Coordinates of C-alpha atoms in Angstrom, one line a residue:
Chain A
X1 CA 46.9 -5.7 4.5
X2 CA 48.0 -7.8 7.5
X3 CA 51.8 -7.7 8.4
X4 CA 53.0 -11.4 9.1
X5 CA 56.7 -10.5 10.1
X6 CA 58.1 -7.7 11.7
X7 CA 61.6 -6.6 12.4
X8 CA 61.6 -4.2 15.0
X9 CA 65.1 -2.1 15.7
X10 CA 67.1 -5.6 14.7
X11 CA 70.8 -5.0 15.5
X12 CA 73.3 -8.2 14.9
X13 CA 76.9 -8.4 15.3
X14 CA 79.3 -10.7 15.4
X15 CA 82.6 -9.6 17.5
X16 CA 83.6 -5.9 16.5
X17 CA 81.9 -6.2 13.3
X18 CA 77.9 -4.8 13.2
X19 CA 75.8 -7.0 10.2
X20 CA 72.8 -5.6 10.9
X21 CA 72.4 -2.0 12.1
X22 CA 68.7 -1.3 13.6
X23 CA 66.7 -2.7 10.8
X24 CA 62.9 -2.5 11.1
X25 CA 60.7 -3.5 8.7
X26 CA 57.1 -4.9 7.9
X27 CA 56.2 -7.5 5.6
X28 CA 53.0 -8.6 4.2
X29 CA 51.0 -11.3 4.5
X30 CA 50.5 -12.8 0.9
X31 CA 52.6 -11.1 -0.9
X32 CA 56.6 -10.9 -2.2
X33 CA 58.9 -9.0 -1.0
X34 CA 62.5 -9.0 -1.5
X35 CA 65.8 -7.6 0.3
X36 CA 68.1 -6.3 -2.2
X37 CA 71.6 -5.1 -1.4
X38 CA 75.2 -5.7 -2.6
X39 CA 77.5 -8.8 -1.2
X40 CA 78.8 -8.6 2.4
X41 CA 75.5 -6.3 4.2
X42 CA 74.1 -8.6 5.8
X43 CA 70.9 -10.4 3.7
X44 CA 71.5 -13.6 4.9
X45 CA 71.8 -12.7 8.0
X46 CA 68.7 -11.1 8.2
X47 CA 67.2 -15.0 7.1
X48 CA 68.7 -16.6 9.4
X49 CA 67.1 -14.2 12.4
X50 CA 64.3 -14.4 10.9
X51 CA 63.9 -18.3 11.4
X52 CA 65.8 -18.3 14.3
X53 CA 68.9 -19.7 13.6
X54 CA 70.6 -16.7 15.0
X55 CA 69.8 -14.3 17.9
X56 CA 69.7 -10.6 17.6
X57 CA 71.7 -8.5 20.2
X58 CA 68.8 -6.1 20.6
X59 CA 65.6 -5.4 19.1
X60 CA 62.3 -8.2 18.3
X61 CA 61.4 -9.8 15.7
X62 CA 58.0 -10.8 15.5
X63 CA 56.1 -13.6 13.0
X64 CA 52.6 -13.8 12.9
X65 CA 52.5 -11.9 16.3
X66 CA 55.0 -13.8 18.4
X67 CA 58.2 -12.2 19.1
X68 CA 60.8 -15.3 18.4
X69 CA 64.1 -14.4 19.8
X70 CA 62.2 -15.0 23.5
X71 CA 60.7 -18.2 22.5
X72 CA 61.7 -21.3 23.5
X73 CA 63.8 -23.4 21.6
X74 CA 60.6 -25.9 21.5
X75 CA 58.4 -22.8 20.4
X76 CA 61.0 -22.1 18.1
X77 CA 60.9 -25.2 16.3
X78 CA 57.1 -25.2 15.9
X79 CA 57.1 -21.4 14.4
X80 CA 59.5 -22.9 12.1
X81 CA 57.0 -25.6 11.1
X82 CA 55.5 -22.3 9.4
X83 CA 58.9 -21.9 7.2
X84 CA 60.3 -23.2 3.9
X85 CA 62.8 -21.7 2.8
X86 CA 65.0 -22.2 -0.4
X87 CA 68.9 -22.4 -0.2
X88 CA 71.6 -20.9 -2.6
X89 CA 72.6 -24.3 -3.4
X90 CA 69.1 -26.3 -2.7
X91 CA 71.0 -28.2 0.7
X92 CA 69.2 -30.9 -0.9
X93 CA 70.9 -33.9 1.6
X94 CA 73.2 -35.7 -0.9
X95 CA 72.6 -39.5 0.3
X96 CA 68.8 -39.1 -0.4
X97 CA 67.7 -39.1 -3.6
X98 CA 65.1 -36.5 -5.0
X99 CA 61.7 -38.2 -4.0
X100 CA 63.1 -38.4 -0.5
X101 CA 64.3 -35.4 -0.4
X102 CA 61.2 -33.9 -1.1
X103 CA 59.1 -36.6 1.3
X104 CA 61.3 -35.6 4.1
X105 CA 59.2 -32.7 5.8
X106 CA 56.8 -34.6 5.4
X107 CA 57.8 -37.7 7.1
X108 CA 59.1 -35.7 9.7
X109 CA 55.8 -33.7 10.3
X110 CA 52.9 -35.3 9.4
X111 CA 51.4 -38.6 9.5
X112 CA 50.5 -39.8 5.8
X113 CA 51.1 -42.5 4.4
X114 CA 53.8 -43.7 1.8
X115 CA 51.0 -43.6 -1.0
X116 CA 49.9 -40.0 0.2
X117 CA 53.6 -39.0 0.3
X118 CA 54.5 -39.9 -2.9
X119 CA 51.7 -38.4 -4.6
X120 CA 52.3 -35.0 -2.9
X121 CA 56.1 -35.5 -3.9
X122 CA 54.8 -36.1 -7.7
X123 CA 52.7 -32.9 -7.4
X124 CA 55.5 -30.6 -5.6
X125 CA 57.7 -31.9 -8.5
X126 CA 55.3 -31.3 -11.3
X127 CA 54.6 -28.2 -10.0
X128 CA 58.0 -27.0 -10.2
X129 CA 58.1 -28.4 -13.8
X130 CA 60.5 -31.4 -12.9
X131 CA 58.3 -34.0 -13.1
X132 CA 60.4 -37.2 -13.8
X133 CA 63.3 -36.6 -11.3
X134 CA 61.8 -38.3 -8.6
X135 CA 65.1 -41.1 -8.5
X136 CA 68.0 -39.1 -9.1
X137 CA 70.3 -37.7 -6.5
X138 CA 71.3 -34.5 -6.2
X139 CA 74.8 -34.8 -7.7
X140 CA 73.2 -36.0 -10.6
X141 CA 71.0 -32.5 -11.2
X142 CA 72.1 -29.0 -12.5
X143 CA 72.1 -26.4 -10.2
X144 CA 69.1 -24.9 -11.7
X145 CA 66.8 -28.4 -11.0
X146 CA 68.4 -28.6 -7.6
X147 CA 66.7 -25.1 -6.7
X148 CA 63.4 -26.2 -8.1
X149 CA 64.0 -29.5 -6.1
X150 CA 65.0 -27.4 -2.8
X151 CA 62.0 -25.1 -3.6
X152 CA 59.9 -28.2 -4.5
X153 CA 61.0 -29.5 -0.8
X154 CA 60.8 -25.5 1.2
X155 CA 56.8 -26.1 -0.3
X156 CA 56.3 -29.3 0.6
X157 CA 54.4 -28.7 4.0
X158 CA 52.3 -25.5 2.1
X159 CA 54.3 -23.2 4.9
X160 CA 52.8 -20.1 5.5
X161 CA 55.9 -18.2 4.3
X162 CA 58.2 -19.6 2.2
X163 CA 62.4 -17.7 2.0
X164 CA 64.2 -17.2 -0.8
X165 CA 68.2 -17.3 -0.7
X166 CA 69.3 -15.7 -3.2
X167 CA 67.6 -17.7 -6.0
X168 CA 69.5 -16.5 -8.9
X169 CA 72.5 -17.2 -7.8
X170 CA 75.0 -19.1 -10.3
X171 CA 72.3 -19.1 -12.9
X172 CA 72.3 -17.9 -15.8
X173 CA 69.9 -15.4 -17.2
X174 CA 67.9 -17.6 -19.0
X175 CA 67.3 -20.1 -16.3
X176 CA 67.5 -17.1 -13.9
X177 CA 64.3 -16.0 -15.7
X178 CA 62.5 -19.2 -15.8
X179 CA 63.1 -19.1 -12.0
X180 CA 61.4 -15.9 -11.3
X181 CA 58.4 -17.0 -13.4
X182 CA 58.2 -20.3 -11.3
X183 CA 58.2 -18.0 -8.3
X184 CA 55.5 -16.1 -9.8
X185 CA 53.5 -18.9 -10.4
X186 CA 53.9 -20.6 -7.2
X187 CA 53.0 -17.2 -5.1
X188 CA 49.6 -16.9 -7.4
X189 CA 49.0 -20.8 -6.6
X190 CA 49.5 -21.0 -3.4
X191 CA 48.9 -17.9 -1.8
X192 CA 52.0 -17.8 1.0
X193 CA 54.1 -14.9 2.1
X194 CA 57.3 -15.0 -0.3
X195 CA 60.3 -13.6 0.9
X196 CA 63.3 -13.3 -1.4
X197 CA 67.0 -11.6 -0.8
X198 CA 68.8 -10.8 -3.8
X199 CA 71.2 -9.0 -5.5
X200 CA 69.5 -9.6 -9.3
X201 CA 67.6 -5.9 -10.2
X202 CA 65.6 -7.6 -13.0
X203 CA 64.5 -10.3 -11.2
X204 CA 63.6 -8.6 -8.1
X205 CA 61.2 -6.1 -10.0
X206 CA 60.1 -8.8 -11.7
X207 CA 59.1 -11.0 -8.9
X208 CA 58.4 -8.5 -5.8
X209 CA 55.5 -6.5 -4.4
X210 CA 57.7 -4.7 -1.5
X211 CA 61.3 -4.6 -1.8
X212 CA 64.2 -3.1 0.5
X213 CA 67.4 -2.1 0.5
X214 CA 69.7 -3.1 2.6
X215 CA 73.7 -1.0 2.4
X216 CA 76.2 -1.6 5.2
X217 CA 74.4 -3.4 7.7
X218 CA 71.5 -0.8 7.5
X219 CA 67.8 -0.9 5.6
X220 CA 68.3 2.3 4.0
X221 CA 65.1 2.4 2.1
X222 CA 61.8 -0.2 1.9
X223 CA 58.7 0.2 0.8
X224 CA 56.5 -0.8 -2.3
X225 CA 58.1 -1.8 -5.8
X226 CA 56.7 1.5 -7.4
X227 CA 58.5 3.3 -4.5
X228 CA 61.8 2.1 -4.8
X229 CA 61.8 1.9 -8.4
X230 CA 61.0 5.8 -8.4
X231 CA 63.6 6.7 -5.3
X232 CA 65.7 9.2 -5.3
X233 CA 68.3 7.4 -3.1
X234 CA 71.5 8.1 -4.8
X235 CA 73.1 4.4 -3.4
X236 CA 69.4 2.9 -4.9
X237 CA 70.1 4.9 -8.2
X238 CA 73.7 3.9 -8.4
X239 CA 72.9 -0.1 -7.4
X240 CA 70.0 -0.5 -10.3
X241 CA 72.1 1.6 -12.9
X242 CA 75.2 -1.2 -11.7
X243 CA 77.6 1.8 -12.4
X244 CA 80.4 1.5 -10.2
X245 CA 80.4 5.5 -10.0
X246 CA 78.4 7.1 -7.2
X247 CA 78.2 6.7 -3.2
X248 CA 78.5 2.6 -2.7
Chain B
X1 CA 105.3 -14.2 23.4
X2 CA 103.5 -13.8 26.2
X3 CA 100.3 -12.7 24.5
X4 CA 100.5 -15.5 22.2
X5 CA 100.5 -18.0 24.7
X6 CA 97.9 -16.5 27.0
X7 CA 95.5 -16.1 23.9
X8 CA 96.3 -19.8 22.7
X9 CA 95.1 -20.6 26.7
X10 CA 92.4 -19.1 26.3
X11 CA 91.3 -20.7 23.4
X12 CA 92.2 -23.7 24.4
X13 CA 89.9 -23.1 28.0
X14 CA 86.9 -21.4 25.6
X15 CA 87.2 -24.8 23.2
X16 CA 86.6 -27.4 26.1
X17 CA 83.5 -25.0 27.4
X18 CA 82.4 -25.4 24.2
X19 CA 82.9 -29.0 24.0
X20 CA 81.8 -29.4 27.0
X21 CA 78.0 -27.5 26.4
X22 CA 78.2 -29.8 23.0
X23 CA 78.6 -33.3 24.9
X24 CA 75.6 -31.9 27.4
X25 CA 73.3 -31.5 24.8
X26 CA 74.1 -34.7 22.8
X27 CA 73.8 -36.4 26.2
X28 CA 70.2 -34.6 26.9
X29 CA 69.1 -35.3 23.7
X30 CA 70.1 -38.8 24.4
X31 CA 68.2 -39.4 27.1
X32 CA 64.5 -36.9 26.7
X33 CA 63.5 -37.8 23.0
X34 CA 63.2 -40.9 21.0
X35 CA 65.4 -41.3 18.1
X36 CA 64.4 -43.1 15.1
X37 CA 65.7 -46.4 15.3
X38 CA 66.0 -47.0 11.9
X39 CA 68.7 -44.0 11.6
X40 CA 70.3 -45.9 14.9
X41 CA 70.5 -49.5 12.8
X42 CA 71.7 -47.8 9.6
X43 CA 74.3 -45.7 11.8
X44 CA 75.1 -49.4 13.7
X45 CA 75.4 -50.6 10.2
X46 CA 77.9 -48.3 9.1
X47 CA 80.2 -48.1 11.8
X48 CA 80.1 -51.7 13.2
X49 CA 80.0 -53.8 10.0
X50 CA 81.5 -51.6 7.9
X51 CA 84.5 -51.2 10.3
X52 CA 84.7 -55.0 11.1
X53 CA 86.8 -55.8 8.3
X54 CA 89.9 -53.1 9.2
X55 CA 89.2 -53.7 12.3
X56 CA 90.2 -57.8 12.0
X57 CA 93.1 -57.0 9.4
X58 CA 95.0 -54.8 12.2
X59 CA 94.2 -56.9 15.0
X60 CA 95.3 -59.9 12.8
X61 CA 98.5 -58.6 12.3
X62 CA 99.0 -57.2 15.4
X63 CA 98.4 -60.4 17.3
X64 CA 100.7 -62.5 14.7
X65 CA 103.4 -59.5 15.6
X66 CA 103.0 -60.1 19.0
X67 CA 103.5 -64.1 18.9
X68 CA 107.0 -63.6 17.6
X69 CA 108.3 -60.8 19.5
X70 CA 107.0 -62.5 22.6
X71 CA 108.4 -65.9 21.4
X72 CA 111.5 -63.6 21.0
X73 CA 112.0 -62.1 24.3
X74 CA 110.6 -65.2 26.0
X75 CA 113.2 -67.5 24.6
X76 CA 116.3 -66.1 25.9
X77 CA 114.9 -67.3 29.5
X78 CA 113.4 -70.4 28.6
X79 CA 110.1 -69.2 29.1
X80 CA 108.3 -69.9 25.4
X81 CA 105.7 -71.2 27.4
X82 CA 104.5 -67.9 28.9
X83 CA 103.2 -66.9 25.2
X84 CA 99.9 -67.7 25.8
X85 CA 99.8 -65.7 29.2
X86 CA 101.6 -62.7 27.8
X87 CA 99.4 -62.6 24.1
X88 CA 96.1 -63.0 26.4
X89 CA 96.6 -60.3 28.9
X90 CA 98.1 -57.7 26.8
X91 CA 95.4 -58.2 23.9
X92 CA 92.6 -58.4 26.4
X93 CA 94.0 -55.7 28.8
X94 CA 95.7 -53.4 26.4
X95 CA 95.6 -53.9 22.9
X96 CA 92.0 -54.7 21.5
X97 CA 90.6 -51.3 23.6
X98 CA 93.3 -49.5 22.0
X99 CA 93.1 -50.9 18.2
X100 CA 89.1 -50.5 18.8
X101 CA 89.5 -46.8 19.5
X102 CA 92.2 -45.9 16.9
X103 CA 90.6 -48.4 14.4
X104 CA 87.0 -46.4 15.3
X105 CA 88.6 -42.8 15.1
X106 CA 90.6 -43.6 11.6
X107 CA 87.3 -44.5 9.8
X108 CA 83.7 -44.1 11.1
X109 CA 85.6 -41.2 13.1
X110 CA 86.9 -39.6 9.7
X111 CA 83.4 -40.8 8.1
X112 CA 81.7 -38.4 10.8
X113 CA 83.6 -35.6 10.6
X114 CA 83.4 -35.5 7.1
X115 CA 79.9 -36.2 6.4
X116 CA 78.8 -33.3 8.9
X117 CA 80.9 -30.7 8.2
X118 CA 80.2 -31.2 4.7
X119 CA 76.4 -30.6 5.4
X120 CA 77.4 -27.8 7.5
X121 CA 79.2 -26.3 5.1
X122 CA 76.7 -27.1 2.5
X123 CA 73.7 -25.4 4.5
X124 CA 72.7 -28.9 5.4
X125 CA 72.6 -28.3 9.3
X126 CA 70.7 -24.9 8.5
X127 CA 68.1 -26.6 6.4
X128 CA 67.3 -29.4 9.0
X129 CA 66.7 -26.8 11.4
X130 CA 64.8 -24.7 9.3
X131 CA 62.2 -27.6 8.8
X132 CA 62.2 -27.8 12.0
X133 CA 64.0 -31.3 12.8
X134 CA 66.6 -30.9 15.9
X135 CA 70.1 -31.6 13.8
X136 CA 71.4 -33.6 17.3
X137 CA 68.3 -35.8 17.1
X138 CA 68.3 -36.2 13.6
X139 CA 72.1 -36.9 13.2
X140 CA 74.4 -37.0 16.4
X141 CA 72.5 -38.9 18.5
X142 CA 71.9 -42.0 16.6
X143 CA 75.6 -41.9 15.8
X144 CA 76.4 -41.6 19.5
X145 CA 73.8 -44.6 20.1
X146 CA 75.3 -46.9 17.4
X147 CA 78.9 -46.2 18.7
X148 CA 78.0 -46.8 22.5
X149 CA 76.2 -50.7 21.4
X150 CA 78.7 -51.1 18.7
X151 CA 81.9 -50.6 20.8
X152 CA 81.7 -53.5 23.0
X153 CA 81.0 -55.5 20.6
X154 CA 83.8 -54.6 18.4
X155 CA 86.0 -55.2 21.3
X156 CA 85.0 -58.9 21.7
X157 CA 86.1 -59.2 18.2
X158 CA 89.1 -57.5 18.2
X159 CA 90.2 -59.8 22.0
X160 CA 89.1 -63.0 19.7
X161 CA 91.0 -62.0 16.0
X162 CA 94.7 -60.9 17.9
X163 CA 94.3 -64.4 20.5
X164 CA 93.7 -65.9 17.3
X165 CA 96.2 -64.9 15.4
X166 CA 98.7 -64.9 17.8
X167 CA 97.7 -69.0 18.3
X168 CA 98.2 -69.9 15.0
X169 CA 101.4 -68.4 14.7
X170 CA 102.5 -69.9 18.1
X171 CA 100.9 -73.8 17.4
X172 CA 102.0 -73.9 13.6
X173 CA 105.1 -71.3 13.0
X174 CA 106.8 -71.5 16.4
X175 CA 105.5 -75.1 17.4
X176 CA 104.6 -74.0 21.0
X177 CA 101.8 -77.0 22.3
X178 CA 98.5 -75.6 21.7
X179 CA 97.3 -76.8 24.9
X180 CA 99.8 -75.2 27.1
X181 CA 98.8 -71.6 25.5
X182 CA 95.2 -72.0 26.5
X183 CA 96.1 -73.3 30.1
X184 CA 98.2 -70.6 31.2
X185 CA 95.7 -67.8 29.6
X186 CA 92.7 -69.1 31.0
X187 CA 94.5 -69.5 34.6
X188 CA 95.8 -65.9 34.8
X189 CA 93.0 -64.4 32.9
X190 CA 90.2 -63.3 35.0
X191 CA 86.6 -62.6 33.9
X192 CA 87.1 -58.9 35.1
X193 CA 89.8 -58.1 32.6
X194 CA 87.9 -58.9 29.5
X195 CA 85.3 -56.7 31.1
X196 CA 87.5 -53.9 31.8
X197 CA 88.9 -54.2 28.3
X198 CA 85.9 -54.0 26.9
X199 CA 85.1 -50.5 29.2
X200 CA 88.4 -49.2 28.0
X201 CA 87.2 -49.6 24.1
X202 CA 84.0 -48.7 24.9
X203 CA 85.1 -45.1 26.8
X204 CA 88.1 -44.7 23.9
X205 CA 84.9 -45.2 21.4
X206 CA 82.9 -42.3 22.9
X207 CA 85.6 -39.9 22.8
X208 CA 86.2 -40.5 19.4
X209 CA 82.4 -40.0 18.5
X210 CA 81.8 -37.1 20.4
X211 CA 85.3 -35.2 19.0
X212 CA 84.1 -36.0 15.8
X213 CA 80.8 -35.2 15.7
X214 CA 81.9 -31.5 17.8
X215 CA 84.4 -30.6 14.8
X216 CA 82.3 -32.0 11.9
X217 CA 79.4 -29.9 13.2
X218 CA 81.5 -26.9 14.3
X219 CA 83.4 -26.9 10.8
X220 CA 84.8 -23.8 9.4
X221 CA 83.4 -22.6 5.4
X222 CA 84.7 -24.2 2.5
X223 CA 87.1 -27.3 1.8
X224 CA 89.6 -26.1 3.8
X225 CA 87.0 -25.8 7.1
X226 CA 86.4 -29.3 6.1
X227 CA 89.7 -30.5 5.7
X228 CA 90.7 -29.2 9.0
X229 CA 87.9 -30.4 10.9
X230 CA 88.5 -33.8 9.9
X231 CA 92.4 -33.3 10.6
X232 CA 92.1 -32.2 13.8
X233 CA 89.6 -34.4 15.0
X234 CA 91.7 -37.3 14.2
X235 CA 94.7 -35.9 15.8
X236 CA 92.9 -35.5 18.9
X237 CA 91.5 -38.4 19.0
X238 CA 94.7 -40.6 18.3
X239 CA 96.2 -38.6 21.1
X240 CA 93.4 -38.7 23.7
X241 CA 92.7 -42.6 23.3
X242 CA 96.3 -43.3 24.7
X243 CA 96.1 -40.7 27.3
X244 CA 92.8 -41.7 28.4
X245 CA 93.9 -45.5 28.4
X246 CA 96.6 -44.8 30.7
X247 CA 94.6 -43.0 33.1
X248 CA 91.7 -46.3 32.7
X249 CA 94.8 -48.6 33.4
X250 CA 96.4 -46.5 36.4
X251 CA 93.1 -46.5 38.0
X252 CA 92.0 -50.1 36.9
X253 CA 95.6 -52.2 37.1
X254 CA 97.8 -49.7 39.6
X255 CA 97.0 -50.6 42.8
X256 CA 98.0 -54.7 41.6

């Protein structure tokens, strides 16, 4: 197995308060993993190093051997070219409909035509089973169709790996469900690096081939699904029992 | 007390730095990539045509209001005939850079603070720059292009509705002769005030864009980040564009 990104003694903080404490971690090339871990420790923050958005105060993090927090911000923008990445909400842009939403990496990135454009928009969409949306604007879709039509836009440019923001939020379990099998799918189809933070236990076993654990600001335990599902981590126990008795 | 204040300074000093590195980039951005025209036009769209009709409703008014109480003042000397001079120099001079600039700040000002901190807040921001598309290319800059072509132009308007206004009212309410009202204007006009009226508009217009743009993009979480980035973007702006158009006219007019 090939390791694609690599956090390497990660420590962020923002004044007195420490989000994440010395997190190191490998993931996979071509595979899921996802970053479990209750509300408030620190998961997003770990995205948003990850693609750059923020710095860290020490440590590297490396993807696909280049240590971004030295890169240029030019650098930075092409190693983002490698990125799509789903957002709680979609962050569809609200004054574009659906189709152009979609098209927009694209237009941005690459060179095809309008006829080319719209027929990978039609595929993205199909693929993500919304396949007659393409004129509607966001305010128009349920927050379940927005993520497919966020996740049918973080795919558009067949990135290398593609981030998951907690893709369950607000759904409920049924839709929640239909989302993980869409991510199922889409990792068997196209092949990419899937990295997905959560706090849903069902869905994350579901969906993930390596999972970690992230508990005040630290990763305390990460490894293959089969490992953390047998753990004997009392805070790991506690969190996929949800029993509000234990050490959290 | 003491604390308070010297913590509120502080602020205040680490808020223009911040500013400050903000208007840099926009300005480098400006001036080392290409932005897409197309986002310029639409932007030019929005905040010239879109503002047009405001902007000639105030000025309008403003320039009917200014007939009479010149007509007013005027008249207890026997000079009525001084209208024309008076309503030219003060619109041209004064009151079209002035109307441009809080006319620009109250709508395509709100309009950009709004619409960015509501795709900040929204993850907007984060997701352009997660594709990889430079959020000042993509949004500020075109915004601060459309604003630095649009501004002049909006001032020529705004010179042309108030001299208008303020004619009719003097010709066909206070039956001043029409000729008389152009003479005088045109003989103590100079080219060089309509110029430097259209520099004060122009400079009141940038501040306004830039403020906005800094609080909309800066906003805070949630409606109430929103709410205040809009607020206190307006406030400073309605404050600065006086401020800033007393300094133009000290350093324009104050030697005369």
């Amino acid at each position: 197995m090939k390791t694609i990104i690599e956090f390497k003694n990660v420590t962020k903080s923002f004044g007195t308060q420490k989000v994440l404490d010395d997190v190191s971690c490998k993931i996979q090339e071509g595979k899921t993993t996802v970053i479990l871990g209750p509300s408030g420790t620190g998961k997003s923050v770990f995205f948003k190093l990850l693609v750059g958005l923020l710095k860290p105060d020490s440590g590297s993090i490396f993807v696909s051997g280049k240590d971004i927090t030295k890169m240029s911000e030019k650098d930075l923008m092409e190693t983002r070219k490698k990125f799509g990445m789903l957002f709680q909400d979609g962050a569809l842009f609200d004054s574009l409909n659906v189709a152009d939403n979609i098209a927009f990496p694209l237009r941005q990135h690459t060179k095809k035509s309008n006829a080319e454009i719209d027929k990978i928009v039609s595929h993205k969409l199909a693929q993500v089973g919304l396949p007659t949306v393409h004129h509607k604007l966001p305010s128009e879709l349920s927050g379940g169709m927005r993520k497919r039509v966020g996740f049918a836009r973080a795919i558009a440019l067949d990135p290398d790996i593609v981030l998951f923001d907690e893709p369950h939020s607000g759904l409920d379990p049924v839709m929640s469900d239909s989302i993980d099998k869409l991510i199922l799918k889409m990792q068997h189809e196209l092949g990419s690096t899937f990295v997905v933070i959560s706090h849903d236990i069902a869905g994350s076993f579901q969906i993930a081939d390596f999972m970690g654990m992230l508990y005040k600001s630290r990763l305390i335990e990460f490894g293959s699904k089969e490992y953390i599902q047998n753990s004997e981590n009392p805070i790991l126990k506690q969190f996929f029992s949800r029993s509000s008795e234990g050490p959290m | 007390m003491v604390s308070s204040i010297k913590l509120s300074f502080i602020n205040f000093l680490t808020g223009l730095g911040r500013m400050n590195l903000f208007t840099q980039k926009m300005l480098i951005t400006l001036f080392t990539t290409r932005v897409p025209l197309n986002i310029v036009l639409q932007n030019m769209y929005d905040i010239g045509i879109k503002t047009l009709p405001v902007l000639a409703a105030v000025c309008l008014f403003v320039g009917t209001n200014m007939a009479f109480v010149g007509y007013q003042i005027f008249k207890q000397f026997g000079g009525q005939d001084l209208l024309g001079v008076y309503v030219g120099l003060s619109c041209i001079r004064e009151m079209a850079p002035i109307l441009v600039g809080s006319i620009m700040a109250a709508k395509p000002g709100t309009d950009i603070s709004a619409t960015i901190a509501t795709m900040r807040v929204k993850e907007q921001i984060d997701a352009l720059e997660v594709m990889a598309v430079d959020p000042f290319w993509f949004l500020l800059v075109p915004r601060l292009i459309a604003f630095i072509l649009v501004a002049p132009l909006l001032v020529i308007f705004a010179d042309f509705f108030c001299i208008f206004a303020a004619y009719m009212t003097a010709v066909f309410q206070l039956h001043l002769n029409s000729g008389k009202f152009f003479e005088d204007m045109v003989t103590y006009l100079q080219v060089i005030d309509f110029f430097k009226g259209i520099t004060k508009g122009f400079v009141s217009s940038l501040l306004v864009c830039i403020i906005s743009c800094y609080f909309g993009y800066n906003s805070a979480p949630g409606p109430k980040g929103v709410s205040k980035a809009i607020n206190t973007a307006v406030v400073l702006e309605a404050s600065l564009i006086v401020v800033v158009n007393y300094f133009m006219t000290e350093v324009m007019y104050g030697v005369q």
